[in-house]
mmCIF file of C-alpha atoms in Angstrom:
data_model
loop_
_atom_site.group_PDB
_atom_site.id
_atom_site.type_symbol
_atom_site.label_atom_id
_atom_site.label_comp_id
_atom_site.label_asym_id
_atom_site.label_seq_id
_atom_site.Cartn_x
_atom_site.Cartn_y
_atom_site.Cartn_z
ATOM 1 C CA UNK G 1 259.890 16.423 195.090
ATOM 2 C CA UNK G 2 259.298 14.003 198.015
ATOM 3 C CA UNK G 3 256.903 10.943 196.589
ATOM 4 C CA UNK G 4 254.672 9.660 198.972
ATOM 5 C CA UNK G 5 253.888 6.006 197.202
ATOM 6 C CA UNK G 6 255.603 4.373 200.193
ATOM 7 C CA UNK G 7 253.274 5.539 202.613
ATOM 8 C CA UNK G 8 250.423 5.084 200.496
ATOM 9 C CA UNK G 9 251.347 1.224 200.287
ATOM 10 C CA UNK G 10 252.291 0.945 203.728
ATOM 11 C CA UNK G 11 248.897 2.226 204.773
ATOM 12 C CA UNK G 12 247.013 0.064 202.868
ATOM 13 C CA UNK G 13 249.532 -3.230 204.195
ATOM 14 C CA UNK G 14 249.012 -2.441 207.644
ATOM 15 C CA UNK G 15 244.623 -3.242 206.902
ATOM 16 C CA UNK G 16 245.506 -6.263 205.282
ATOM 17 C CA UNK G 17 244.980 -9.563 207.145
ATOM 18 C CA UNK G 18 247.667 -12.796 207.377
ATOM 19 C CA UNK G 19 246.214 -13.451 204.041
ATOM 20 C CA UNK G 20 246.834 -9.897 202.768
ATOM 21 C CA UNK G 21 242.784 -10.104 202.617
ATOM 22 C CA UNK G 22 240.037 -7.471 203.753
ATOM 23 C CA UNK G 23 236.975 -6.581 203.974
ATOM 24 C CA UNK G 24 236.117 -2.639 202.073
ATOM 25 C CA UNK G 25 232.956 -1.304 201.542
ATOM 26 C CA UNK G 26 231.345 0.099 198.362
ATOM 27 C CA UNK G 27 228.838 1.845 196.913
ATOM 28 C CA UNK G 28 225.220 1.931 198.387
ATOM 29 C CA UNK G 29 226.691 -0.020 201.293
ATOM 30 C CA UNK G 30 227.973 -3.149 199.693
ATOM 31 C CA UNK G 31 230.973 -5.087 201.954
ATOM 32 C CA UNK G 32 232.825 -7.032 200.595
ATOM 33 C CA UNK G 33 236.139 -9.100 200.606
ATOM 34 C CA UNK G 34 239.302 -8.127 198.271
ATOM 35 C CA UNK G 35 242.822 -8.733 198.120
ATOM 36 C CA UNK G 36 246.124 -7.175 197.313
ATOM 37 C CA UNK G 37 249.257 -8.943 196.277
ATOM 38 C CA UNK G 38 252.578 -7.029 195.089
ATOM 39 C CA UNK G 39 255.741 -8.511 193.329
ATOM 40 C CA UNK G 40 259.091 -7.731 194.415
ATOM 41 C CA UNK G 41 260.918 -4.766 193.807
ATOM 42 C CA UNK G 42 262.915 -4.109 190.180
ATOM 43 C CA UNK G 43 266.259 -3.107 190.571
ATOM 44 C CA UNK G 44 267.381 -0.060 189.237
ATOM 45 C CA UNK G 45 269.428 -2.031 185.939
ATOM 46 C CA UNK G 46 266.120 -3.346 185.176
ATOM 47 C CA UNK G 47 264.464 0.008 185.016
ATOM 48 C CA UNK G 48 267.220 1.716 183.418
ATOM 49 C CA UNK G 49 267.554 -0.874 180.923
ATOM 50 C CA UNK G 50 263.517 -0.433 180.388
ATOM 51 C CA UNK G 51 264.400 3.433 179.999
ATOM 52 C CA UNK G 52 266.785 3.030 177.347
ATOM 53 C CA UNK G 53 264.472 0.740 175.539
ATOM 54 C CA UNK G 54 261.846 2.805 175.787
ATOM 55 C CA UNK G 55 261.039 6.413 177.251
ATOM 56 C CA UNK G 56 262.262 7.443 180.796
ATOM 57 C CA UNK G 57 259.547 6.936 183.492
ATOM 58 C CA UNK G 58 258.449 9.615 185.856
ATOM 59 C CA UNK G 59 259.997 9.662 189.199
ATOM 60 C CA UNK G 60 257.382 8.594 191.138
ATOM 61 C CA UNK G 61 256.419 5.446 189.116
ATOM 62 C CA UNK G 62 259.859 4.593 189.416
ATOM 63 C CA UNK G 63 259.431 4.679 193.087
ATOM 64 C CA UNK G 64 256.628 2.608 193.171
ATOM 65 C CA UNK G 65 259.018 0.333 191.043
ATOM 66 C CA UNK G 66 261.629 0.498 193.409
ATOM 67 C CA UNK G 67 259.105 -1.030 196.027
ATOM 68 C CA UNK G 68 256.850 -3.465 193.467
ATOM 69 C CA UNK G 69 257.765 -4.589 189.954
ATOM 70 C CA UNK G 70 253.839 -4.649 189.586
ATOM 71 C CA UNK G 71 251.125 -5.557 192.042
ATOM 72 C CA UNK G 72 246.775 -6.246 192.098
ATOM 73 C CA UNK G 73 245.009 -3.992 194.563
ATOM 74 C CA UNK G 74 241.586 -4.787 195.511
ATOM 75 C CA UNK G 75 240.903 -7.827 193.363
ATOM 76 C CA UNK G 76 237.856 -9.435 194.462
ATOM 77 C CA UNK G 77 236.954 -12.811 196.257
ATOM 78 C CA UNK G 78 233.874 -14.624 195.669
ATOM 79 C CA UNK G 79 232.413 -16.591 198.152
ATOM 80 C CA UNK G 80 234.705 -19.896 197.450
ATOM 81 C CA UNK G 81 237.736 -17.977 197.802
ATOM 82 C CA UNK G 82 238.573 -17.597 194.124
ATOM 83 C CA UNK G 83 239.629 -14.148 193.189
ATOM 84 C CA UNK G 84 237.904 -12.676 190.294
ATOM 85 C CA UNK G 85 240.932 -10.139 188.521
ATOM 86 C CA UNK G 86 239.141 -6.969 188.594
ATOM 87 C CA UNK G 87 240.619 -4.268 190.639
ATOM 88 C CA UNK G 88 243.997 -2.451 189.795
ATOM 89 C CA UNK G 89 246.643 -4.508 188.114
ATOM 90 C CA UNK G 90 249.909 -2.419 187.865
ATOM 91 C CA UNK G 91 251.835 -4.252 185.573
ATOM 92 C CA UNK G 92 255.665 -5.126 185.885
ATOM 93 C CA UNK G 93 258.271 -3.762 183.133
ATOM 94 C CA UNK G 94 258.373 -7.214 181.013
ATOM 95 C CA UNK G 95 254.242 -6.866 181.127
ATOM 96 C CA UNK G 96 254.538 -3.396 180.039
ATOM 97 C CA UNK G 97 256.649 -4.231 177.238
ATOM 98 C CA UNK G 98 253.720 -6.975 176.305
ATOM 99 C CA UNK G 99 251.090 -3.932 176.447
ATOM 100 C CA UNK G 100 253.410 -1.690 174.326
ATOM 101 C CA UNK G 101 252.548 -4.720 171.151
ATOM 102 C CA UNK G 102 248.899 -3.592 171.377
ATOM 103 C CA UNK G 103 248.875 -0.514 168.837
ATOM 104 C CA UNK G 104 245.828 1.069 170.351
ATOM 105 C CA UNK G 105 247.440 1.888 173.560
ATOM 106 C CA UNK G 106 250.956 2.448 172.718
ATOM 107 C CA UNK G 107 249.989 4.589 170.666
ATOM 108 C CA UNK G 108 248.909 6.918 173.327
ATOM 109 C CA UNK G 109 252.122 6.046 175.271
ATOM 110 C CA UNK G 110 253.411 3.915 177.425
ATOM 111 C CA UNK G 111 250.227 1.327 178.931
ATOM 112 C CA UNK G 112 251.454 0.871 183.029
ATOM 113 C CA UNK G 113 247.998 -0.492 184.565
ATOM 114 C CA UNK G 114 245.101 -2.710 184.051
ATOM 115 C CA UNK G 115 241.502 -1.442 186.180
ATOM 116 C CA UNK G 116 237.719 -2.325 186.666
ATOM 117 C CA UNK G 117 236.566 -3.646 182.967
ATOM 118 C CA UNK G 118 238.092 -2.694 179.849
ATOM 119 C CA UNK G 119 240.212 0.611 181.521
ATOM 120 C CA UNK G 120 243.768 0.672 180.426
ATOM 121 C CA UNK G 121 246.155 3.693 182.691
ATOM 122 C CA UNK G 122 248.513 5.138 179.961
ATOM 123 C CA UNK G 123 251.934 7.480 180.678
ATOM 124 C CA UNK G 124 251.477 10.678 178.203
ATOM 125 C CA UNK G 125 254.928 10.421 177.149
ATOM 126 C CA UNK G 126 254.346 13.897 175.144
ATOM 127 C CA UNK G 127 253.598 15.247 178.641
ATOM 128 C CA UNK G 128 255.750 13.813 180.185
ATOM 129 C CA UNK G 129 258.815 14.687 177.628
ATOM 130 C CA UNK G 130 257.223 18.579 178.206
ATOM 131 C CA UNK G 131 256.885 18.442 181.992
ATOM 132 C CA UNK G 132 253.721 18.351 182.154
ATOM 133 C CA UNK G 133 252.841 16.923 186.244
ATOM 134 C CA UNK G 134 249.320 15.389 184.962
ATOM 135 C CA UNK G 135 250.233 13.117 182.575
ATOM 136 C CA UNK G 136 248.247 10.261 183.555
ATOM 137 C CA UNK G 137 245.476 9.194 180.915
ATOM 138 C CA UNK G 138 243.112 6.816 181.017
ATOM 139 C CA UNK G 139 241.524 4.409 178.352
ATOM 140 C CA UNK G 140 237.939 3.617 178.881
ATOM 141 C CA UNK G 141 236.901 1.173 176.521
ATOM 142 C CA UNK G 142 238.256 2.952 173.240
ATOM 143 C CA UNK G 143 237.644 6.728 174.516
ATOM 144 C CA UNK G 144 240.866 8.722 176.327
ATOM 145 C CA UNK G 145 241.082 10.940 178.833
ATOM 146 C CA UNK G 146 243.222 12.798 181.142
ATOM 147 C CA UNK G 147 243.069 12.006 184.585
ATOM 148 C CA UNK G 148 245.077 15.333 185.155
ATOM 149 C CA UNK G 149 246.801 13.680 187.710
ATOM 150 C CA UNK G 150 250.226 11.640 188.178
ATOM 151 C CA UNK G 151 251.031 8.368 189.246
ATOM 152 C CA UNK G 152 251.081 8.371 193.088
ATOM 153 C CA UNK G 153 248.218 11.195 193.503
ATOM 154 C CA UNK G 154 246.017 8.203 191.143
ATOM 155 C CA UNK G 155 246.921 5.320 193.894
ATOM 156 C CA UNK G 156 246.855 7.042 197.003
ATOM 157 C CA UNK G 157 242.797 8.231 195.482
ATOM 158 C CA UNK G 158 242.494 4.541 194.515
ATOM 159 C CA UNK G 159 243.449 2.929 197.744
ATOM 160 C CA UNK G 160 241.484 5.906 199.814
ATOM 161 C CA UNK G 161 238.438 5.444 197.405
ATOM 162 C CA UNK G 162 238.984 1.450 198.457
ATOM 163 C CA UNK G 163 238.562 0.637 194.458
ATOM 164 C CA UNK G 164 236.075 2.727 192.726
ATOM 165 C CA UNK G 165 236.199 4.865 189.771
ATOM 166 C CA UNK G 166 236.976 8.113 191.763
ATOM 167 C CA UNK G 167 237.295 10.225 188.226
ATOM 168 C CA UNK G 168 234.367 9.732 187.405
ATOM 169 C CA UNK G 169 232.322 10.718 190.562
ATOM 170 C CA UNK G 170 232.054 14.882 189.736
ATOM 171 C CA UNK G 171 229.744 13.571 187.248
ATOM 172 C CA UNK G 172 226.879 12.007 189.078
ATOM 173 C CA UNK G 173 224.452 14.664 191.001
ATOM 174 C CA UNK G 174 221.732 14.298 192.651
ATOM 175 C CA UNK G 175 219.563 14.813 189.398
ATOM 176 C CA UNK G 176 221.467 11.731 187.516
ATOM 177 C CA UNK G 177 222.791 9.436 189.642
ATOM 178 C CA UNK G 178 219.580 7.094 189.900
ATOM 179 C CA UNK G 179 218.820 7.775 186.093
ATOM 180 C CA UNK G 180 222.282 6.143 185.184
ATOM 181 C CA UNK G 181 222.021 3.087 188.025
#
């Protein structure tokens, strides 16, 4: 299996500005200005050592690993500049291993990514240990569920979707989008 990560990452790069800044629109219209920042790479000892610690990552985490030992992606700036730490935090291995101390989401599996408020992205590591290909789960607050997706499929969405909860959009129609606004 070929993983597309790279490409995903190297799209999104080439919109950023000398500041890694830009401008994204979202719902109803709203512009406005985010930022991404990503760490540098972890070599392969450190994720192997993280493997035998732990439970072996899927393939293409580890190549977003390979490229970013964690990164934020579309954190927002208010209007003095000041970034306000929502968007996607991927976290590196040594934050992971912090994560893994909170019971209520290693016990779900293995916590890789912080998003919008209170959402916590989770490895299945039962799926993954049966093959499963979706084995992505989210945490919303307290309540889990699968995103029935993997790693890269979930970024390149997020990037595409410029931020937003794409999971969640099958849900709204026509008839309840305005009664849940």
């Amino acid at each position: 299996m070929s993983h597309f990560v790279q490409n995903t990452l190297s799209g999104l790069k080439e919109l950023l500005n000398s500041t890694d800044q830009m401008k994204i629109i979202s719902y109803e219209g709203e512009v406005r200005e985010v930022t991404c920042s990503f760490n540098s790479e972890a070599i392969t000892a450190e994720i192997e050592k993280f493997e035998n610690e732990n439970n072996k990552l899927p393939e293409d985490y580890k190549a977003f690993l390979t490229l970013h030992n964690g990164a934020r992606i579309y954190e927002s700036i208010d209007e003095d500049g000041e970034t306000l730490g929502d968007g996607l935090e991927i976290f590196s291995l040594d934050e992971i291993k912090e994560h893994q101390e909170i019971e209520y989401l290693s016990e779900h599996g293995i916590p890789i990514a912080h998003l919008l408020n209170d959402c916590y992205l989770i490895l299945d590591t039962e799926k993954l240990k049966s093959g499963d290909p979706n084995y992505l789960i989210i945490m919303e607050f307290t309540e889990l569920s699968s995103l029935s997706l993997n790693f890269e499929i979930f970024l390149d969405r997020y990037i595409i979707s410029q931020g937003e909860a794409f999971w969640s959009w099958p849900i709204y129609t026509a008839e309840n989008y305005y009664r849940t606004r």
